[in-house]
XYZ file of C-alpha atoms in Angstrom:
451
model
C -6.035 -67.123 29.749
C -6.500 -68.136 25.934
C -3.955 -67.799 23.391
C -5.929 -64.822 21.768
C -5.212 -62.522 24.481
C -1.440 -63.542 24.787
C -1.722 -63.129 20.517
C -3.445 -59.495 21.053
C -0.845 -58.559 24.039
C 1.772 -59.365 21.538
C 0.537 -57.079 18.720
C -0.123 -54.218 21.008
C 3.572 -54.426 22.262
C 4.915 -54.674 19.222
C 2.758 -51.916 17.628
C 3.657 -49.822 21.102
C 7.498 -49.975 20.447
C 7.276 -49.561 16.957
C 5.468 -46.075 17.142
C 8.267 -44.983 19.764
C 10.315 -45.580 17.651
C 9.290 -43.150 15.200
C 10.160 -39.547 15.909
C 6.387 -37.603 16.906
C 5.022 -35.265 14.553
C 4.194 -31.990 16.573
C 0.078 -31.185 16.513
C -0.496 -27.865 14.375
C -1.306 -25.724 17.285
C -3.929 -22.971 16.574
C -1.793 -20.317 17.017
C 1.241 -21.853 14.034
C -1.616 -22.118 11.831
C -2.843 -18.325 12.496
C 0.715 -17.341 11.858
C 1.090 -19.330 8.432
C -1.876 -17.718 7.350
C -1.379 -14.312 8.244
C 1.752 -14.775 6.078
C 0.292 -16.779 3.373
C -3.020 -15.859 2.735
C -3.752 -14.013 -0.342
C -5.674 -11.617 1.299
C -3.130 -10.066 3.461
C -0.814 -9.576 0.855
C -3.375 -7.667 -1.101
C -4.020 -5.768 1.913
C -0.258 -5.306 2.280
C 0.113 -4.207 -0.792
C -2.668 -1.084 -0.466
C -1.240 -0.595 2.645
C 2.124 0.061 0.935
C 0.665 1.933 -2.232
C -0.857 4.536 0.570
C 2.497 4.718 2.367
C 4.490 5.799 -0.949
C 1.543 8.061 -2.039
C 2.135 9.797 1.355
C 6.096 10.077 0.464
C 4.966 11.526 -2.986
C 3.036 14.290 -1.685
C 5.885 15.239 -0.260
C 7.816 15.950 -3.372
C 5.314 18.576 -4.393
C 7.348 20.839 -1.757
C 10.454 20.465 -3.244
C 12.136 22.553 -6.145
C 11.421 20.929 -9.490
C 15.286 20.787 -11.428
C 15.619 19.427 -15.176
C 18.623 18.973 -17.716
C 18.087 19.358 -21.605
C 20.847 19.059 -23.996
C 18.747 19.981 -27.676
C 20.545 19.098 -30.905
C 18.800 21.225 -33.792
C 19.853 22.549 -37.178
C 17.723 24.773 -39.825
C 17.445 27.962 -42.048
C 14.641 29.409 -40.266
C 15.476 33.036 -40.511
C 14.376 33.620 -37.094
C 15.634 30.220 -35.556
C 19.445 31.122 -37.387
C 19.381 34.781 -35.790
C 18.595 33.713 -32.351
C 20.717 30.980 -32.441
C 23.882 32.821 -33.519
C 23.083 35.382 -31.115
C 23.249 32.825 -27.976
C 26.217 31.505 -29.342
C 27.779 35.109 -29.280
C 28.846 34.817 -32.908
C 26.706 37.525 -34.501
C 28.740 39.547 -36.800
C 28.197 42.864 -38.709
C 27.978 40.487 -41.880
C 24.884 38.916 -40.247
C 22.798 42.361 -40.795
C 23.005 41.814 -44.847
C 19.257 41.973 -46.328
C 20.051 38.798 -47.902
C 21.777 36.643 -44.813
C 18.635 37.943 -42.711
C 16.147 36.519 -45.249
C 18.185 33.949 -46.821
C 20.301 32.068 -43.925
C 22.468 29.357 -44.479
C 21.724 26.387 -42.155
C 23.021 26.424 -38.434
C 23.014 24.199 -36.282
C 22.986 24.681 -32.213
C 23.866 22.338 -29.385
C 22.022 23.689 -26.176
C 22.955 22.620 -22.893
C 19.889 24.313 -20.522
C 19.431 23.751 -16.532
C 15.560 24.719 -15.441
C 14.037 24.337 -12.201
C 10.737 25.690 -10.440
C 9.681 26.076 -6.823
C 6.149 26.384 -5.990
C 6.685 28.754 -3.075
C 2.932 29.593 -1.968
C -0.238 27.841 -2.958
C -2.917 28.914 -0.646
C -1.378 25.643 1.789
C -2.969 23.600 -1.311
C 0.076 21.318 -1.308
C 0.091 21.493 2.687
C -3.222 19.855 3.148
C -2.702 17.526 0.888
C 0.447 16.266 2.341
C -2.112 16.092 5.467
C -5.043 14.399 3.149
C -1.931 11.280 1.963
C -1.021 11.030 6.074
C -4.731 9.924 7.194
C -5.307 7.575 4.057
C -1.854 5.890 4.588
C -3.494 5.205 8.652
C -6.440 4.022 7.194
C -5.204 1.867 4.851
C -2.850 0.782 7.781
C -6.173 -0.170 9.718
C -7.706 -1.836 7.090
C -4.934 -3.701 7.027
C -4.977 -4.907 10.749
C -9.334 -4.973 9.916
C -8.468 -7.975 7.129
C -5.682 -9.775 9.592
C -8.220 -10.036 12.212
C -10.679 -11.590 9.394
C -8.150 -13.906 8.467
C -7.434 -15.018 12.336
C -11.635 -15.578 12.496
C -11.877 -17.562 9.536
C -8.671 -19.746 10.654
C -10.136 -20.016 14.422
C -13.564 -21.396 12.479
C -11.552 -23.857 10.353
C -9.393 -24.934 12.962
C -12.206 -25.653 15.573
C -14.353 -27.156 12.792
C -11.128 -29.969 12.232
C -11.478 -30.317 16.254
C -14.792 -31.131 16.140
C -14.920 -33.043 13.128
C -11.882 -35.454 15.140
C -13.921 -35.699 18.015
C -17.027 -36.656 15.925
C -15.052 -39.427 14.357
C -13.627 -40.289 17.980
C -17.555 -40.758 19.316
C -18.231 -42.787 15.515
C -15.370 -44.905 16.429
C -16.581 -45.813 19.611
C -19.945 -46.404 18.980
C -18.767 -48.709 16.208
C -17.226 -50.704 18.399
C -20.156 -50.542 21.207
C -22.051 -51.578 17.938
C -20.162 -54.547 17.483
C -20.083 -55.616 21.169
C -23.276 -55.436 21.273
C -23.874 -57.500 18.235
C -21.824 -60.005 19.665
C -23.414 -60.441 23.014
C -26.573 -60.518 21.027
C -25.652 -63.360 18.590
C -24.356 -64.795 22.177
C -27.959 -64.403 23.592
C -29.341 -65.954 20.530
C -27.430 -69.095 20.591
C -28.483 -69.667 24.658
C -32.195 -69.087 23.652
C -31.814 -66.156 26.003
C -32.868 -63.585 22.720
C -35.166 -64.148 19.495
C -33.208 -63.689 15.672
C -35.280 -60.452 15.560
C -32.878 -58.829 18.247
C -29.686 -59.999 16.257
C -31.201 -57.866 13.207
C -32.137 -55.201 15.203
C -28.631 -55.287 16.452
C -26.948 -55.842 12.773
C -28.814 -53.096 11.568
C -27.576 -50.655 14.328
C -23.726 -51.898 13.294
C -24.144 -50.629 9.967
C -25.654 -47.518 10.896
C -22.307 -46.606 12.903
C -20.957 -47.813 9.896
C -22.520 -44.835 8.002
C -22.122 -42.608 10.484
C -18.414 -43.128 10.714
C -17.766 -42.859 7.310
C -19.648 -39.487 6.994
C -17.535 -38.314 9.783
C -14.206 -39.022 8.054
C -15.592 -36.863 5.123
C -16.678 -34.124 7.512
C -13.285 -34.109 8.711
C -11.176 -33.950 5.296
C -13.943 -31.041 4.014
C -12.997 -29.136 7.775
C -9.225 -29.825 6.514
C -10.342 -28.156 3.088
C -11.659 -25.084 4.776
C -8.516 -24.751 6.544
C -6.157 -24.821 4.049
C -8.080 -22.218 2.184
C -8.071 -20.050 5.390
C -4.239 -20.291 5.433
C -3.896 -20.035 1.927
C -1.507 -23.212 1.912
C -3.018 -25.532 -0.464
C -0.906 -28.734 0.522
C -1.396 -28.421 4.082
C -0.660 -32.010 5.377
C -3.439 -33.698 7.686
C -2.410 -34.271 10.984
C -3.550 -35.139 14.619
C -4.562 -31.887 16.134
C -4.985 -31.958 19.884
C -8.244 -32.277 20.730
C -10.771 -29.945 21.418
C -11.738 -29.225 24.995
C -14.371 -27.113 26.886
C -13.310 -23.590 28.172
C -14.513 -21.569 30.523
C -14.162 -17.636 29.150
C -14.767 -14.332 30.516
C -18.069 -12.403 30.422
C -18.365 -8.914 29.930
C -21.245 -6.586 30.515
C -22.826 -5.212 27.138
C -21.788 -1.858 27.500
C -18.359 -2.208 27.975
C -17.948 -4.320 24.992
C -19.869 -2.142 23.300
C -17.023 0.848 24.364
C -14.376 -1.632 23.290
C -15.735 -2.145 19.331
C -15.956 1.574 19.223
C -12.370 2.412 20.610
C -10.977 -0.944 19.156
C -12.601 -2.194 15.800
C -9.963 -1.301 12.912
C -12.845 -0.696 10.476
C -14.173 1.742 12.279
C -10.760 3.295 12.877
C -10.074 3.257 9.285
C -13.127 4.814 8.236
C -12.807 7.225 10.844
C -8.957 8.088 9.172
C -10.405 8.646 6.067
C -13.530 10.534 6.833
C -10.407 13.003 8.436
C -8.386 12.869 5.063
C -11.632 13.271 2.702
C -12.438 16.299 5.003
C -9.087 17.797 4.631
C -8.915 16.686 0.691
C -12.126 19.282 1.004
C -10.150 21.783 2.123
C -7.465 21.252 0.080
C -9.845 21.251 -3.136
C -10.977 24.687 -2.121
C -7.639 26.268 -1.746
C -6.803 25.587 -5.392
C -9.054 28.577 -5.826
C -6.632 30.762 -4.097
C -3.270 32.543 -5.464
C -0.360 30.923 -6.708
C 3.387 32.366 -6.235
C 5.739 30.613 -7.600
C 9.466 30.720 -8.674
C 11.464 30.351 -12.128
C 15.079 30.187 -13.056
C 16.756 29.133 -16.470
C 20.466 28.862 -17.779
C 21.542 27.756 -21.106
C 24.812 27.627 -23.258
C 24.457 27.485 -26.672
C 27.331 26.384 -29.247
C 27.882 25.475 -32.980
C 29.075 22.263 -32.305
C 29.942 20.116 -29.271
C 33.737 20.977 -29.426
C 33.398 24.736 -29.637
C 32.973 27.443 -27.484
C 29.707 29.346 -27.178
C 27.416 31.539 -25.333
C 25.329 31.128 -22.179
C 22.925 32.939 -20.481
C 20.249 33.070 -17.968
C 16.573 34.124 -17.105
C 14.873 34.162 -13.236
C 11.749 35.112 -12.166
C 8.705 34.994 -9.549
C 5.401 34.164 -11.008
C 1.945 35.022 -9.432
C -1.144 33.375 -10.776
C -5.121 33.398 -10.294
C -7.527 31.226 -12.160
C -9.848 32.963 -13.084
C -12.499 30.856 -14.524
C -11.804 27.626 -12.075
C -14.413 25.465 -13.892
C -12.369 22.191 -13.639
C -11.664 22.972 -10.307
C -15.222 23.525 -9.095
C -16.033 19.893 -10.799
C -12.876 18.992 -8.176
C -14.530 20.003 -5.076
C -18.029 19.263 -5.904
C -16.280 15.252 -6.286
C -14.627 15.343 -2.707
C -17.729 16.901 -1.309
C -19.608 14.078 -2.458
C -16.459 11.653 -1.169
C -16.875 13.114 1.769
C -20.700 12.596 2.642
C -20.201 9.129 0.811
C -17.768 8.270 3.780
C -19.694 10.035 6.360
C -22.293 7.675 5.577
C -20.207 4.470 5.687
C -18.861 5.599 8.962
C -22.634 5.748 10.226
C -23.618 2.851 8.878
C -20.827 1.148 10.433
C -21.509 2.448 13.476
C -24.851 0.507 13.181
C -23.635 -2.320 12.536
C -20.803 -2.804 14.990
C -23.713 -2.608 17.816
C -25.573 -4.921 16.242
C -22.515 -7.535 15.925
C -21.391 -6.839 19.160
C -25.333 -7.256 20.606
C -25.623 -10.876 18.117
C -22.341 -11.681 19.466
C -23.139 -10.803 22.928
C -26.580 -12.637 22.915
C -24.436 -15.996 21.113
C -21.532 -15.822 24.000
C -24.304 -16.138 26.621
C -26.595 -18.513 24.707
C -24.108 -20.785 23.859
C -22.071 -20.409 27.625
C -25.669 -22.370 29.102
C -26.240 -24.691 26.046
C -22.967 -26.369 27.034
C -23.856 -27.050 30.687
C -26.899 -27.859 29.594
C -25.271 -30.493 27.052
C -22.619 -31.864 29.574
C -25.394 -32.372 31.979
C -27.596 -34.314 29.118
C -24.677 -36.370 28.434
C -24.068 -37.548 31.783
C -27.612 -38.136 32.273
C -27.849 -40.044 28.944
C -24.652 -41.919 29.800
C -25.865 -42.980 33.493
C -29.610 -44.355 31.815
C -27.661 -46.180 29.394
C -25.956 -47.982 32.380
C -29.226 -48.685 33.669
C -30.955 -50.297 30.634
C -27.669 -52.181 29.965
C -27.335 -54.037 33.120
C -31.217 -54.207 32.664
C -31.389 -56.025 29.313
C -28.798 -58.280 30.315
C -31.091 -59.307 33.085
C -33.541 -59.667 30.429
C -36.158 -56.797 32.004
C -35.755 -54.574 29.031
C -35.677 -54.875 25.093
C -32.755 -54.587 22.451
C -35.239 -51.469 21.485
C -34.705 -49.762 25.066
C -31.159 -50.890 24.203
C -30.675 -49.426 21.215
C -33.032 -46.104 21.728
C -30.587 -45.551 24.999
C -27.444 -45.909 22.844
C -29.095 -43.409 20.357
C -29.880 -40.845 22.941
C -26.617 -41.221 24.275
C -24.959 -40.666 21.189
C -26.897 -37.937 20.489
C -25.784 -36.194 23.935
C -22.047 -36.945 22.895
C -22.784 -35.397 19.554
C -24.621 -32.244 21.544
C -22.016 -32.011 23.589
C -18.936 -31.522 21.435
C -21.025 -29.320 19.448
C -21.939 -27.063 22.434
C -17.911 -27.221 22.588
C -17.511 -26.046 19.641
C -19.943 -23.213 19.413
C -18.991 -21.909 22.773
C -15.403 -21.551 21.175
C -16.883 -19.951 18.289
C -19.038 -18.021 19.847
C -16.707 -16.366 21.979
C -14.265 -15.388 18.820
C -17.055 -13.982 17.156
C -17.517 -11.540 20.281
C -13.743 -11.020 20.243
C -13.740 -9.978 16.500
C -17.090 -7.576 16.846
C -15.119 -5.821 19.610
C -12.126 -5.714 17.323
C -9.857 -7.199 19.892
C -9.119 -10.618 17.792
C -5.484 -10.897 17.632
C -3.424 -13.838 17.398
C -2.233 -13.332 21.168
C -5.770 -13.952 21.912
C -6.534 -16.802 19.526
C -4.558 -18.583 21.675
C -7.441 -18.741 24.598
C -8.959 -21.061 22.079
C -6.435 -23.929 21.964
């Protein structure tokens, strides 16, 4: 054997034990990256965040049941006539001197330090306060499922990212190796030229296809770093590292019939179910809106001490009562239910129109699954066909019974198939997460069919 290939031997050992002896960086596996961005994303933390603003309104509606209790310690001093005879008679220090014509008109200045405890109970409200306790309970679920609505866009929008870095790798793995078919070729070609066994014109022919796979390889590598791109802005982690994911590979999935994946969106599809929660709670803010036209009972209670200064002793007293109260000219509270009506047919609409759309998703979807389930036999049979002719006019133009044209239109097609293939790859993938997310069944737990 020549020295080269004792020379290339040597390199590839060397370069062999080298890389063992660095420690392997683990591939980002689809379902790591789903998990980073379920955590990172900016969008679930907004949605978080509503999702928490509707859980604490729910705990403040709750409040409205409780007994309302304030403090108030008041600091005053003044000649008011009717202020100073008020305030010595809380502090129990009215004397008979106090009834003079001129101390009732004329009053020195007083001051008062009033210590007061006050508290209210609304006790019955026509179950105003009830309902919408009831009205805070469905919006907190529904902001809950709009919650779980977003994660699931999130997941999609990952699972597209993530397949488009696959298939960008594997497009730069078929560039790669047409390059170096390209160069081979251009070899054996210069080879054949120098025997008299080809004209120049083939060698051109065969230099121009080399820098063709030159272009196409270099477009790759910037199809790949623009798929990176769209993943990092699905995870929300901006300095994401690029890495070696493991390829992609063809995968057989499961076929429903129509109609049960049409039952599925409807029982499953978090939009829906968070529309439905808050058609519930606009129809029971409705209700609740109308019993504010109803009676009001309510209770009172007051004590106070009052004293001429902070050190000495005064006089204290107290006031309870029960109050009952009507409006009687609700105008602002007509306005009120007029605006939930309104939120409530505005929501019955969205609901509808939903509806509509989910079966039309799931149908697309459907239709896609199906479609793109026989354009990837079709494409693996293409590229074995395209593969096997290229054998053919190989062995045939090296018997000199075909042109470098056959040559080079076989290499295209075959390309071309390898290219058609992966694609098929990756739209089958896609296609089947865009089914599970119109059903409303893409999770993270089943992401991970896609690796």
């Amino acid at each position: 054997m020549s020295s080269r290939f004792w020379q290339a031997l040597y390199v590839a050992l060397l370069f062999c034990l080298g890389g063992a002896a660095l420690p392997a960086q683990e591939p980002l596996s689809l379902r790591q990256a789903i998990d980073l961005a379920l955590r990172e994303n900016p969008q679930g933390t907004i949605s978080r965040a509503d999702e928490k603003d509707a859980s604490v309104a729910a705990s403040m509606a709750r409040t409205q049941l409780l007994p309302q209790l304030n403090f108030t310690e008041d600091i005053s001093r003044g000649d008011d006539p009717v202020y100073a005879f008020g305030s010595r008679l809380r502090q129990r220090q009215f004397t008979q001197a106090d009834f003079a014509l001129n101390a009732l008109n004329r009053p020195q200045p007083i001051g008062n330090f009033s210590s007061r405890f006050s508290g209210s109970w609304i006790a019955f409200d026509s179950f105003k306060t009830q309902r919408e306790i009831r009205r805070a309970d469905l919006f907190k679920q529904s902001a809950h499922s709009a919650s779980n609505a977003t994660d699931q866009q999130i997941v999609l929008h990952v699972v597209s990212a993530y397949q488009q870095v696959l298939y960008a790798q594997r497009q730069i793995d078929v560039a790669q190796h047409e390059q170096q078919t390209a160069a081979a070729l251009l070899a054996s070609v210069e080879d054949r030229v120098k025997a008299g066994l080809a004209v120049e014109s083939d060698q051109m022919s065969a230099a121009v296809n080399m820098a063709a796979r030159k272009e196409e390889q270099i477009a790759a590598q910037g199809e790949l770093e623009l798929a990176w791109a769209e993943l990092r802005d699905a995870m929300g982690m901006l300095d994401l590292q690029a890495s070696a994911l493991k390829p992609i590979e063809a995968h057989a999935f499961t076929q429903m019939a129509l109609d049960q994946e049409l039952a599925t969106a409807a029982r499953m599809r978090p939009d829906l179910m968070a529309l439905g929660q808050a058609q519930q709670g606009q129809a029971v803010a409705v209700s609740a809106a109308r019993s504010g036209f109803g009676p009001r009972v309510s209770a009172y209670g007051n004590w106070e001490e009052d004293r001429g200064s902070l050190s000495n002793a005064g006089g204290n007293n107290w006031v309870a009562g029960v109050q009952i109260s009507v409006d009687i000219l609700p105008l602002g509270k007509r306005a009120q239910l007029s605006r939930e009506s309104a939120g409530k047919q505005r929501i019955n609409a969205q609901l509808t129109l939903s509806q509509q759309q989910t079966r039309l998703q799931v149908n697309r979807a459907h239709i896609h699954r199906q479609t793109a389930s026989l354009q990837l036999d079709t494409a693996h049979a293409a590229m074995d066909q395209a593969a096997e002719s290229l054998r053919i006019v190989k062995n045939r133009y090296g018997a000199g019974l075909a042109t470098i044209t056959d040559l080079l239109r076989s290499e295209d097609a075959e390309r071309q198939s390898q290219s058609n293939y992966w694609h098929a790859v990756y739209g089958n993938a896609m296609a089947y997460a865009e089914l599970l997310y119109a059903t409303g069944t893409l999770t993270a737990d089943a992401a991970e069919e896609l690796q």
